[in-house]
Short mmCIF file of C-alpha atoms and ligand atoms in Angstrom, two decimals:
data_model
loop_
_atom_site.label_atom_id
_atom_site.label_comp_id
_atom_site.label_asym_id
_atom_site.label_seq_id
_atom_site.Cartn_x
_atom_site.Cartn_y
_atom_site.Cartn_z
CA MET A 1 -21.65 12.50 -25.58
CA ALA A 2 -23.83 12.89 -22.47
CA ALA A 3 -22.47 15.50 -20.08
CA ALA A 4 -23.74 13.64 -17.00
CA LEU A 5 -22.04 11.43 -14.52
CA PRO A 6 -22.51 7.75 -15.06
CA PRO A 7 -25.48 6.18 -13.16
CA GLY A 8 -24.98 4.52 -9.78
CA PRO A 9 -26.89 3.07 -6.81
CA SER A 10 -29.75 5.27 -5.59
CA GLU A 11 -29.53 4.22 -1.93
CA PRO A 12 -28.86 7.09 0.57
CA PRO A 13 -25.19 7.92 1.14
CA ALA A 14 -25.27 6.29 4.63
CA ILE A 15 -26.27 2.95 3.12
CA GLN A 16 -23.73 3.13 0.28
CA THR A 17 -20.98 4.01 2.83
CA ALA A 18 -22.01 1.13 5.09
CA ARG A 19 -21.97 -1.36 2.16
CA TRP A 20 -18.52 -0.07 1.09
CA LEU A 21 -17.18 -0.29 4.66
CA LEU A 22 -18.66 -3.70 5.45
CA ARG A 23 -18.71 -5.66 2.17
CA PRO A 24 -16.66 -3.63 -0.36
CA ILE A 25 -16.19 -6.45 -2.88
CA SER A 26 -19.83 -7.38 -3.08
CA PHE A 27 -20.73 -3.64 -3.22
CA MET A 28 -18.43 -3.04 -6.19
CA GLU A 29 -19.56 -6.34 -7.90
CA SER A 30 -23.19 -5.38 -7.65
CA CYS A 31 -22.51 -1.93 -9.12
CA ARG A 32 -20.55 -3.59 -11.98
CA ARG A 33 -23.49 -5.89 -12.64
CA ARG A 34 -26.08 -3.12 -12.51
CA PHE A 35 -24.26 -0.23 -14.21
CA GLY A 36 -21.23 -1.57 -16.13
CA ASP A 37 -17.66 -0.33 -16.28
CA ALA A 38 -18.19 3.12 -14.88
CA PHE A 39 -20.65 4.18 -12.16
CA SER A 40 -21.07 6.87 -9.54
CA VAL A 41 -21.27 6.29 -5.83
CA ASN A 42 -22.28 8.66 -2.96
CA PHE A 43 -20.30 8.35 0.28
CA LEU A 44 -20.95 10.17 3.49
CA GLY A 45 -18.75 13.23 3.95
CA PHE A 46 -18.22 13.80 0.18
CA ARG A 47 -19.97 16.79 -1.25
CA SER A 48 -20.35 15.15 -4.70
CA PRO A 49 -20.51 11.69 -6.20
CA MET A 50 -17.23 9.80 -6.85
CA VAL A 51 -16.95 7.98 -10.22
CA MET A 52 -15.44 4.54 -10.22
CA LEU A 53 -13.85 3.17 -13.40
CA SER A 54 -12.63 -0.35 -14.34
CA ASP A 55 -12.03 -0.18 -18.10
CA PRO A 56 -8.20 -0.22 -18.60
CA GLN A 57 -8.40 2.37 -21.40
CA ALA A 58 -10.39 4.72 -19.17
CA ILE A 59 -7.89 4.15 -16.29
CA ARG A 60 -5.06 4.97 -18.70
CA GLU A 61 -6.69 8.24 -19.66
CA LEU A 62 -7.11 9.14 -16.02
CA TYR A 63 -3.59 8.33 -14.94
CA THR A 64 -1.66 9.62 -17.95
CA ALA A 65 -3.11 13.15 -17.82
CA ARG A 66 -0.63 14.93 -15.56
CA GLY A 67 -2.52 17.85 -14.13
CA HIS A 68 -5.20 16.10 -12.04
CA GLY A 69 -5.22 16.81 -8.35
CA LEU A 70 -5.58 14.62 -5.24
CA PRO A 71 -8.85 13.24 -4.07
CA PRO A 72 -10.33 14.92 -0.98
CA GLY A 73 -9.80 13.43 2.42
CA ARG A 74 -6.13 12.42 2.13
CA GLY A 75 -4.87 15.60 3.84
CA VAL A 76 -7.34 15.49 6.73
CA ALA A 77 -6.29 11.97 7.79
CA LEU A 78 -2.58 12.27 7.05
CA LEU A 79 -1.42 15.78 7.63
CA PRO A 80 -0.63 15.50 11.32
CA VAL A 81 1.19 12.20 10.72
CA VAL A 82 3.24 12.80 7.56
CA GLY A 83 3.57 16.59 7.67
CA ALA A 84 2.79 19.32 5.21
CA ARG A 85 5.86 18.72 2.98
CA SER A 86 5.10 15.00 2.37
CA VAL A 87 5.24 13.83 -1.20
CA LEU A 88 1.91 12.11 -0.47
CA LEU A 89 0.16 15.45 0.11
CA LEU A 90 1.78 18.01 -2.18
CA GLU A 91 0.37 18.77 -5.64
CA GLY A 92 1.47 20.17 -8.95
CA GLY A 93 5.06 21.48 -9.35
CA GLU A 94 5.91 21.04 -5.70
CA HIS A 95 4.95 17.34 -5.80
CA LEU A 96 6.87 16.69 -9.08
CA ALA A 97 10.00 18.32 -7.69
CA ARG A 98 9.88 15.91 -4.67
CA ARG A 99 9.27 12.99 -6.87
CA ARG A 100 12.21 13.74 -9.10
CA LEU A 101 14.40 13.90 -6.03
CA MET A 102 12.99 10.79 -4.41
CA LEU A 103 12.75 8.43 -7.39
CA PRO A 104 16.50 7.56 -7.87
CA PRO A 105 16.96 5.93 -4.43
CA PHE A 106 13.89 3.72 -5.28
CA HIS A 107 15.03 2.75 -8.71
CA GLY A 108 14.62 -1.01 -9.44
CA GLU A 109 18.35 -1.65 -9.89
CA ARG A 110 19.27 -0.07 -6.52
CA MET A 111 17.04 -2.54 -4.68
CA ARG A 112 19.71 -5.27 -4.66
CA ALA A 113 21.45 -3.24 -1.96
CA TYR A 114 18.54 -3.92 0.45
CA GLU A 115 18.05 -7.66 -0.23
CA ALA A 116 20.48 -8.72 2.48
CA ILE A 117 18.65 -6.63 5.13
CA VAL A 118 15.30 -8.15 4.24
CA ARG A 119 16.82 -11.69 4.21
CA GLU A 120 18.25 -11.18 7.70
CA VAL A 121 15.13 -9.68 9.21
CA VAL A 122 12.86 -12.44 7.82
CA GLU A 123 15.18 -15.20 8.80
CA ARG A 124 15.23 -13.95 12.38
CA ASP A 125 11.45 -13.66 12.48
CA VAL A 126 10.71 -17.09 10.97
CA ALA A 127 13.07 -18.68 13.47
CA GLY A 128 10.60 -17.58 16.13
CA TRP A 129 7.43 -18.93 14.47
CA PRO A 130 5.62 -21.59 16.49
CA GLN A 131 6.09 -25.16 15.19
CA GLY A 132 2.95 -26.79 13.82
CA GLU A 133 0.64 -24.46 15.82
CA ALA A 134 -1.84 -22.07 14.25
CA PHE A 135 -0.84 -18.46 14.26
CA ALA A 136 -1.65 -15.26 12.37
CA VAL A 137 1.05 -14.30 9.94
CA HIS A 138 -0.12 -10.73 9.21
CA PRO A 139 1.29 -9.34 12.59
CA ARG A 140 4.55 -11.17 11.95
CA MET A 141 4.82 -9.50 8.51
CA GLN A 142 4.04 -6.08 10.17
CA ALA A 143 7.00 -6.58 12.48
CA VAL A 144 9.20 -7.55 9.49
CA THR A 145 8.23 -4.60 7.35
CA LEU A 146 8.69 -2.15 10.20
CA GLU A 147 12.16 -3.51 10.88
CA VAL A 148 13.10 -3.43 7.17
CA ILE A 149 12.07 0.24 6.83
CA LEU A 150 14.01 1.14 10.03
CA ARG A 151 17.15 -0.37 8.61
CA ALA A 152 16.92 0.15 4.87
CA VAL A 153 15.17 3.48 4.86
CA PHE A 154 16.07 5.16 8.16
CA GLY A 155 19.40 3.37 8.44
CA VAL A 156 19.66 4.01 12.14
CA THR A 157 22.65 2.04 13.51
CA ASP A 158 23.03 3.35 17.09
CA PRO A 159 21.14 0.69 19.13
CA ALA A 160 19.73 3.04 21.76
CA ARG A 161 18.45 5.54 19.12
CA GLY A 162 17.09 2.58 17.09
CA ASP A 163 15.08 1.22 20.06
CA ARG A 164 13.67 4.65 20.93
CA LEU A 165 12.71 5.23 17.21
CA ARG A 166 11.09 1.77 16.95
CA ASP A 167 8.98 2.40 20.09
CA LEU A 168 7.93 5.84 18.87
CA LEU A 169 7.13 4.69 15.36
CA ARG A 170 5.10 1.76 16.68
CA SER A 171 3.08 4.15 18.83
CA LEU A 172 2.49 6.43 15.76
CA LEU A 173 1.35 3.48 13.59
CA ASP A 174 -0.93 2.15 16.38
CA ALA A 175 -2.44 5.58 16.88
CA THR A 176 -3.17 6.04 13.22
CA THR A 177 -4.91 2.65 12.95
CA SER A 178 -6.86 2.98 16.17
CA LEU A 179 -10.57 3.17 15.68
CA ARG A 180 -10.90 5.14 18.88
CA LEU A 181 -8.82 7.89 17.35
CA GLN A 182 -10.90 7.94 14.20
CA PHE A 183 -14.13 8.22 16.11
CA GLY A 184 -12.58 10.58 18.68
CA PHE A 185 -11.50 12.89 15.82
CA MET A 186 -15.05 13.11 14.51
CA LEU A 187 -16.57 13.55 18.00
CA ALA A 188 -14.06 16.25 18.88
CA ARG A 189 -15.11 18.16 15.79
CA ARG A 190 -18.76 17.97 16.70
CA LEU A 191 -18.58 18.53 20.47
CA GLY A 192 -15.46 20.65 20.80
CA ALA A 193 -13.79 17.99 22.95
CA PRO A 194 -9.99 17.86 23.19
CA ASP A 195 -8.44 17.20 19.82
CA PRO A 196 -7.13 13.57 19.75
CA LEU A 197 -4.85 14.48 16.89
CA GLU A 198 -2.85 16.46 19.48
CA ARG A 199 -1.36 13.11 20.62
CA LEU A 200 -0.27 12.33 17.11
CA ARG A 201 1.35 15.73 16.76
CA ALA A 202 3.24 15.27 20.00
CA LEU A 203 4.48 11.85 18.84
CA ARG A 204 5.59 13.37 15.57
CA ARG A 205 7.55 16.06 17.47
CA GLU A 206 9.33 13.27 19.46
CA ILE A 207 10.10 11.30 16.33
CA ASP A 208 11.41 14.41 14.57
CA ALA A 209 13.77 15.10 17.48
CA VAL A 210 15.34 11.62 17.09
CA LEU A 211 15.51 11.88 13.39
CA LEU A 212 16.97 15.37 13.39
CA ALA A 213 19.77 14.11 15.68
CA GLU A 214 20.39 11.26 13.29
CA ILE A 215 20.44 13.65 10.31
CA ALA A 216 22.97 15.92 12.12
CA ASP A 217 25.31 12.87 12.87
CA ARG A 218 24.95 11.63 9.31
CA ARG A 219 25.90 15.03 7.86
CA ALA A 220 28.94 15.17 10.05
CA SER A 221 30.15 11.68 9.42
CA GLY A 222 29.09 11.01 5.81
CA GLY A 223 26.27 8.74 4.63
CA GLY A 224 25.70 5.05 4.11
CA GLU A 225 23.63 3.07 1.60
CA ASP A 226 20.27 3.70 3.22
CA ILE A 227 17.57 5.90 1.76
CA LEU A 228 17.97 8.61 4.39
CA SER A 229 21.58 9.08 3.29
CA LEU A 230 20.59 9.23 -0.36
CA LEU A 231 17.81 11.77 0.38
CA LEU A 232 20.33 13.97 2.18
CA GLU A 233 22.64 13.92 -0.83
CA ALA A 234 19.82 14.57 -3.31
CA ARG A 235 19.36 18.06 -4.79
CA PHE A 236 16.42 19.94 -6.31
CA GLU A 237 16.89 21.35 -9.79
CA ASP A 238 18.16 24.64 -8.29
CA GLY A 239 20.99 22.72 -6.49
CA GLU A 240 19.49 23.02 -3.05
CA PRO A 241 18.96 20.00 -0.77
CA MET A 242 15.81 19.16 1.13
CA SER A 243 15.75 20.81 4.65
CA ALA A 244 16.27 18.43 7.52
CA GLU A 245 12.63 19.01 8.60
CA GLU A 246 11.43 18.05 5.13
CA VAL A 247 13.52 14.91 5.13
CA CYS A 248 11.69 13.95 8.35
CA ASP A 249 8.35 14.39 6.62
CA GLN A 250 9.45 12.21 3.72
CA LEU A 251 10.84 9.50 6.02
CA VAL A 252 7.59 9.27 7.99
CA THR A 253 5.73 9.25 4.67
CA LEU A 254 7.76 6.27 3.45
CA LEU A 255 7.06 4.48 6.69
CA VAL A 256 3.26 5.10 6.56
CA ALA A 257 2.97 4.28 2.84
CA GLY A 258 5.25 1.32 2.83
CA HIS A 259 4.82 -0.64 6.07
CA GLU A 260 1.19 -1.75 6.37
CA THR A 261 0.75 -2.16 2.58
CA THR A 262 3.70 -4.49 2.14
CA ALA A 263 2.85 -6.50 5.29
CA THR A 264 -0.67 -6.94 4.04
CA ALA A 265 0.34 -7.96 0.54
CA LEU A 266 2.63 -10.64 2.07
CA ALA A 267 -0.20 -11.92 4.21
CA TRP A 268 -2.53 -12.14 1.26
CA THR A 269 0.13 -13.95 -0.82
CA MET A 270 0.54 -16.60 1.90
CA GLU A 271 -3.22 -16.81 2.31
CA LEU A 272 -3.59 -17.52 -1.42
CA LEU A 273 -0.65 -19.94 -1.57
CA THR A 274 -1.84 -21.96 1.41
CA HIS A 275 -5.32 -22.28 -0.08
CA HIS A 276 -4.01 -23.23 -3.45
CA PRO A 277 -1.67 -26.20 -2.78
CA ALA A 278 -1.06 -26.80 -6.47
CA ALA A 279 0.26 -23.28 -6.90
CA LEU A 280 2.36 -23.59 -3.77
CA ALA A 281 3.82 -26.89 -5.02
CA TRP A 282 4.53 -25.36 -8.42
CA LEU A 283 6.38 -22.53 -6.70
CA CYS A 284 8.34 -24.73 -4.33
CA GLU A 285 9.44 -27.28 -6.98
CA ASP A 286 11.52 -24.46 -8.52
CA GLU A 287 12.57 -22.40 -5.45
CA ASP A 288 15.41 -20.59 -7.16
CA SER A 289 13.23 -19.27 -9.88
CA ASP A 290 12.75 -15.55 -9.46
CA GLY A 291 10.34 -15.74 -12.34
CA ARG A 292 7.83 -17.90 -10.49
CA LEU A 293 8.09 -15.78 -7.30
CA LYS A 294 7.47 -12.62 -9.34
CA ALA A 295 4.50 -14.27 -11.02
CA VAL A 296 3.05 -15.36 -7.67
CA ILE A 297 3.41 -11.77 -6.40
CA ALA A 298 1.90 -10.17 -9.45
CA GLU A 299 -1.07 -12.56 -9.32
CA SER A 300 -1.59 -12.01 -5.54
CA LEU A 301 -1.59 -8.25 -6.04
CA ARG A 302 -4.10 -8.77 -8.86
CA LEU A 303 -6.58 -10.89 -6.99
CA ARG A 304 -6.10 -9.15 -3.59
CA PRO A 305 -5.12 -5.58 -4.32
CA VAL A 306 -4.12 -4.10 -0.95
CA VAL A 307 -5.16 -0.49 -1.82
CA PRO A 308 -8.60 -0.57 -3.45
CA LEU A 309 -8.79 2.98 -4.68
CA ALA A 310 -6.17 5.54 -5.94
CA GLY A 311 -8.14 8.39 -7.31
CA ARG A 312 -7.74 11.86 -8.66
CA ARG A 313 -9.83 15.12 -8.68
CA LEU A 314 -10.10 16.11 -12.33
CA ALA A 315 -8.28 19.29 -13.31
CA SER A 316 -9.81 19.02 -16.81
CA GLU A 317 -12.77 17.14 -18.19
CA LEU A 318 -12.39 13.42 -18.89
CA ARG A 319 -14.23 11.48 -21.60
CA VAL A 320 -14.79 7.93 -20.65
CA ASP A 321 -17.34 5.26 -21.57
CA GLY A 322 -19.64 7.68 -23.36
CA HIS A 323 -19.62 10.23 -20.50
CA VAL A 324 -18.00 13.63 -20.15
CA LEU A 325 -16.79 13.93 -16.53
CA PRO A 326 -16.47 17.59 -15.76
CA ARG A 327 -13.49 19.31 -14.15
CA GLY A 328 -13.61 18.93 -10.31
CA THR A 329 -15.12 15.41 -10.41
CA ASP A 330 -13.53 12.85 -8.11
CA VAL A 331 -12.65 9.78 -10.15
CA THR A 332 -10.98 6.58 -9.11
CA PRO A 333 -10.17 3.13 -10.60
CA ALA A 334 -12.00 0.47 -8.73
CA ILE A 335 -8.80 -1.53 -8.74
CA TRP A 336 -10.37 -4.89 -7.81
CA LEU A 337 -12.91 -4.58 -10.63
CA ALA A 338 -10.14 -3.73 -13.10
CA HIS A 339 -8.20 -6.75 -11.94
CA THR A 340 -11.10 -9.18 -12.37
CA ARG A 341 -12.20 -8.45 -15.89
CA ALA A 342 -12.83 -11.51 -18.01
CA ASP A 343 -11.61 -9.71 -21.18
CA ALA A 344 -8.21 -9.12 -19.56
CA TYR A 345 -7.83 -12.28 -17.52
CA PRO A 346 -9.33 -15.61 -18.54
CA ASP A 347 -11.05 -17.30 -15.51
CA PRO A 348 -10.49 -13.94 -13.65
CA PHE A 349 -11.33 -15.20 -10.11
CA ALA A 350 -8.94 -18.18 -10.19
CA PHE A 351 -5.44 -17.82 -8.56
CA ARG A 352 -3.23 -18.74 -11.49
CA PRO A 353 0.26 -17.29 -11.18
CA GLU A 354 1.35 -18.89 -14.50
CA ARG A 355 -0.65 -16.17 -16.28
CA PHE A 356 2.12 -13.72 -15.33
CA LEU A 357 5.03 -15.95 -16.48
CA ASP A 358 5.40 -14.82 -19.99
CA GLY A 359 6.31 -11.26 -18.92
CA ALA A 360 3.51 -9.69 -21.03
CA SER A 361 2.19 -6.65 -19.21
CA PRO A 362 -1.58 -6.42 -18.72
CA GLY A 363 -1.21 -2.62 -18.84
CA TYR A 364 -3.82 -0.60 -16.98
CA ALA A 365 -5.79 -3.79 -16.17
CA TRP A 366 -3.06 -4.25 -13.45
CA VAL A 367 -2.74 -1.16 -11.25
CA PRO A 368 -2.11 -2.29 -7.62
CA PHE A 369 0.42 0.58 -7.41
CA GLY A 370 -1.76 3.24 -9.07
CA GLY A 371 -0.32 5.02 -12.07
CA GLY A 372 1.09 8.10 -13.73
CA VAL A 373 2.93 10.81 -11.86
CA ARG A 374 1.62 9.56 -8.53
CA ARG A 375 2.38 5.90 -9.03
CA CYS A 376 3.72 4.24 -5.87
CA LEU A 377 7.29 5.46 -5.32
CA GLY A 378 8.09 2.20 -3.36
CA ALA A 379 6.69 -0.30 -5.94
CA ALA A 380 10.17 -1.78 -6.66
CA PHE A 381 11.05 -1.83 -3.04
CA ALA A 382 7.79 -3.66 -2.17
CA GLU A 383 8.27 -6.24 -4.90
CA MET A 384 11.83 -6.88 -3.84
CA GLU A 385 10.85 -7.14 -0.14
CA MET A 386 8.00 -9.55 -1.00
CA ARG A 387 10.14 -11.72 -3.21
CA VAL A 388 12.99 -12.02 -0.72
CA ALA A 389 10.58 -12.61 2.20
CA LEU A 390 8.67 -15.40 0.40
CA GLU A 391 11.94 -17.03 -0.70
CA VAL A 392 13.15 -17.17 2.88
CA VAL A 393 9.86 -18.38 4.30
CA LEU A 394 9.45 -21.16 1.78
CA ARG A 395 13.12 -22.24 2.09
CA THR A 396 12.81 -22.46 5.90
CA VAL A 397 9.27 -23.86 6.56
CA THR A 398 6.39 -25.54 4.88
CA ILE A 399 3.21 -23.62 5.23
CA ALA A 400 -0.41 -24.84 5.43
CA PRO A 401 -3.69 -23.11 6.07
CA ALA A 402 -4.99 -23.20 9.72
CA ARG A 403 -8.55 -22.32 8.59
CA SER A 404 -10.51 -24.26 5.99
CA ASP A 405 -12.36 -21.35 4.50
CA PRO A 406 -10.54 -18.55 2.68
CA GLU A 407 -10.18 -15.18 4.42
CA ARG A 408 -12.74 -12.54 3.76
CA VAL A 409 -11.72 -8.96 2.98
CA ALA A 410 -11.79 -6.55 5.84
CA ARG A 411 -11.13 -2.82 5.36
CA ARG A 412 -8.29 -1.57 7.65
CA ASN A 413 -7.79 2.19 7.18
CA VAL A 414 -7.22 2.55 3.46
CA THR A 415 -6.28 -1.06 2.86
CA PHE A 416 -8.10 -4.37 2.09
CA SER A 417 -6.72 -6.72 4.73
CA PRO A 418 -7.37 -10.47 5.50
CA ARG A 419 -9.98 -10.43 8.20
CA HIS A 420 -8.35 -12.97 10.52
CA GLY A 421 -4.74 -11.99 9.79
CA THR A 422 -4.03 -15.10 7.62
CA ARG A 423 -3.84 -17.98 10.07
CA ILE A 424 -1.33 -20.66 9.02
CA ARG A 425 0.66 -23.54 10.41
CA ALA A 426 4.39 -23.66 9.74
CA THR A 427 6.63 -26.73 10.02
CA ARG A 428 10.48 -26.33 9.82
CA ARG A 429 11.96 -28.05 6.81
CA ALA A 430 14.71 -30.63 7.26
CA ALA A 431 18.08 -28.93 7.02
C1 HEM B 1 2.62 -3.99 -1.78
C2 HEM B 1 2.92 -2.80 -1.22
C3 HEM B 1 2.43 -1.45 -1.71
C4 HEM B 1 1.30 -1.17 -2.33
C5 HEM B 1 0.14 -2.07 -2.81
C6 HEM B 1 1.29 0.25 -2.56
C7 HEM B 1 0.31 0.95 -3.22
C8 HEM B 1 0.33 2.33 -3.48
C9 HEM B 1 -0.81 3.06 -4.14
C10 HEM B 1 -1.99 2.50 -4.80
C11 HEM B 1 -0.41 4.36 -4.16
C12 HEM B 1 -1.14 5.55 -4.80
C13 HEM B 1 -0.74 5.64 -6.25
C14 HEM B 1 -1.55 6.61 -7.08
O1 HEM B 1 -2.29 7.39 -6.52
O2 HEM B 1 -1.49 6.49 -8.30
C15 HEM B 1 0.90 4.47 -3.45
C16 HEM B 1 1.59 5.70 -3.29
C17 HEM B 1 2.82 5.81 -2.65
N1 HEM B 1 3.56 4.72 -2.13
FE1 HEM B 1 3.07 2.78 -2.18
N2 HEM B 1 2.41 0.79 -2.05
C18 HEM B 1 3.13 -0.22 -1.45
C19 HEM B 1 4.43 -0.17 -0.90
C20 HEM B 1 5.14 0.99 -0.72
C21 HEM B 1 6.48 1.15 -0.16
C22 HEM B 1 7.28 -0.08 0.35
C23 HEM B 1 6.83 2.40 -0.15
C24 HEM B 1 8.11 3.12 0.36
C25 HEM B 1 9.02 2.52 1.11
C26 HEM B 1 5.70 3.13 -0.71
C27 HEM B 1 5.71 4.53 -0.90
C28 HEM B 1 4.71 5.23 -1.56
C29 HEM B 1 4.66 6.69 -1.69
C30 HEM B 1 5.75 7.64 -1.23
C31 HEM B 1 3.53 7.04 -2.42
C32 HEM B 1 3.06 8.40 -2.87
C33 HEM B 1 3.50 8.67 -4.32
C34 HEM B 1 3.09 10.07 -4.80
O3 HEM B 1 2.02 10.57 -4.33
O4 HEM B 1 3.74 10.59 -5.68
N3 HEM B 1 4.69 2.30 -1.06
N4 HEM B 1 1.31 3.20 -3.03
#
């Protein structure tokens, strides 16, 4: 077996980075055509090439080996926002201990407890949608997923505290997505200008003050059904709970990881449904069928994976596709390429939810939530939220596309997002 990284494009890193940022799908497609299932890319700011994989067997090998580390970069961008104890940033034993503690509240069967919250939040939002006029549905879904997290995860019931927290969290989310901040951060490093991350740190301190007050009240009065209460009750293997400060880190982590991702996945699902009227009609003719809704969600996450890369830094060598990737190599599934393989999905670019109806799992050819010991903690929550939200929308209004051509993919932070925010027209159904 050759001990070299797989081949890849020879353009300078600046060009490869620009192609990835501007036209990620066509960049990956052209790499697949030229180099096959595994290839190496060079991005600006990375000291070594990153290997992208799309063969399900290779992805399985990557995800099921437990010791691999995190890819570079995650900490730089996220540390001031989510904090040093975040489950997103810890590695090894410290990470696994948090996962064990945080998994039970996110277990699939527990999700029923949150359906009523999602239903109520979506019903209220849809009631305010314009009648028959074009509007972008992505921002509406962002408002919905923020409210759902506030209620189901943070569980804040005091109205004044809830309003304060909502404002602060919105500012934090806006600040993390602002381009000015991203460029400001790079400039500050080069020129020694004031550090724009200081604003994020100040916001985090204000958020923590509100959350710590909430935690103190909750400890005094006993918990509810929300995830904050469950995290306060949870114990590490030595019987100790998480400190209140750590609980704050994990709550902000859940917000950052779960808000934009789920809103974007919902926007893509509505984009695909409005542009595929036969699939929309198929779904609506059997509205009570959870099976069809789940199939539509699985197919949307296949064709428009929201998170395109979920990689690892190898802790031990990995043999894939005739290559031996040495320890220390950064390796990631190219999720969109894995999801559009003709050997896993007949007619791979067609939106055909029926392919997910029989319940057969496509294994590691379907990895919108990553895999292994770092697989998305909130996957069951996201699927529940999407299912309930779609059910409410389709029961209340009929939806149609407001643009004739399908949305192109735009990169927004770490997500693939619909460039124009999925513009639709909604018409209220007769009672
Ligand atoms: C459709 C919506 C979502 C998508 C597509 C998504 C996708 C992902 C992906 C790809 C990862 C990285 C997995 C890996 O490296 O193997 C991840 C991690 C994570 N997600 Fe999600 N996610 C979604 C919703 C949520 C929600 C609703 C929550 C919580 C409320 C959440 C919490 C997390 C956490 C805590 C991690 C870190 C897990 C770890 O490092 O152990 N996600 N997600």
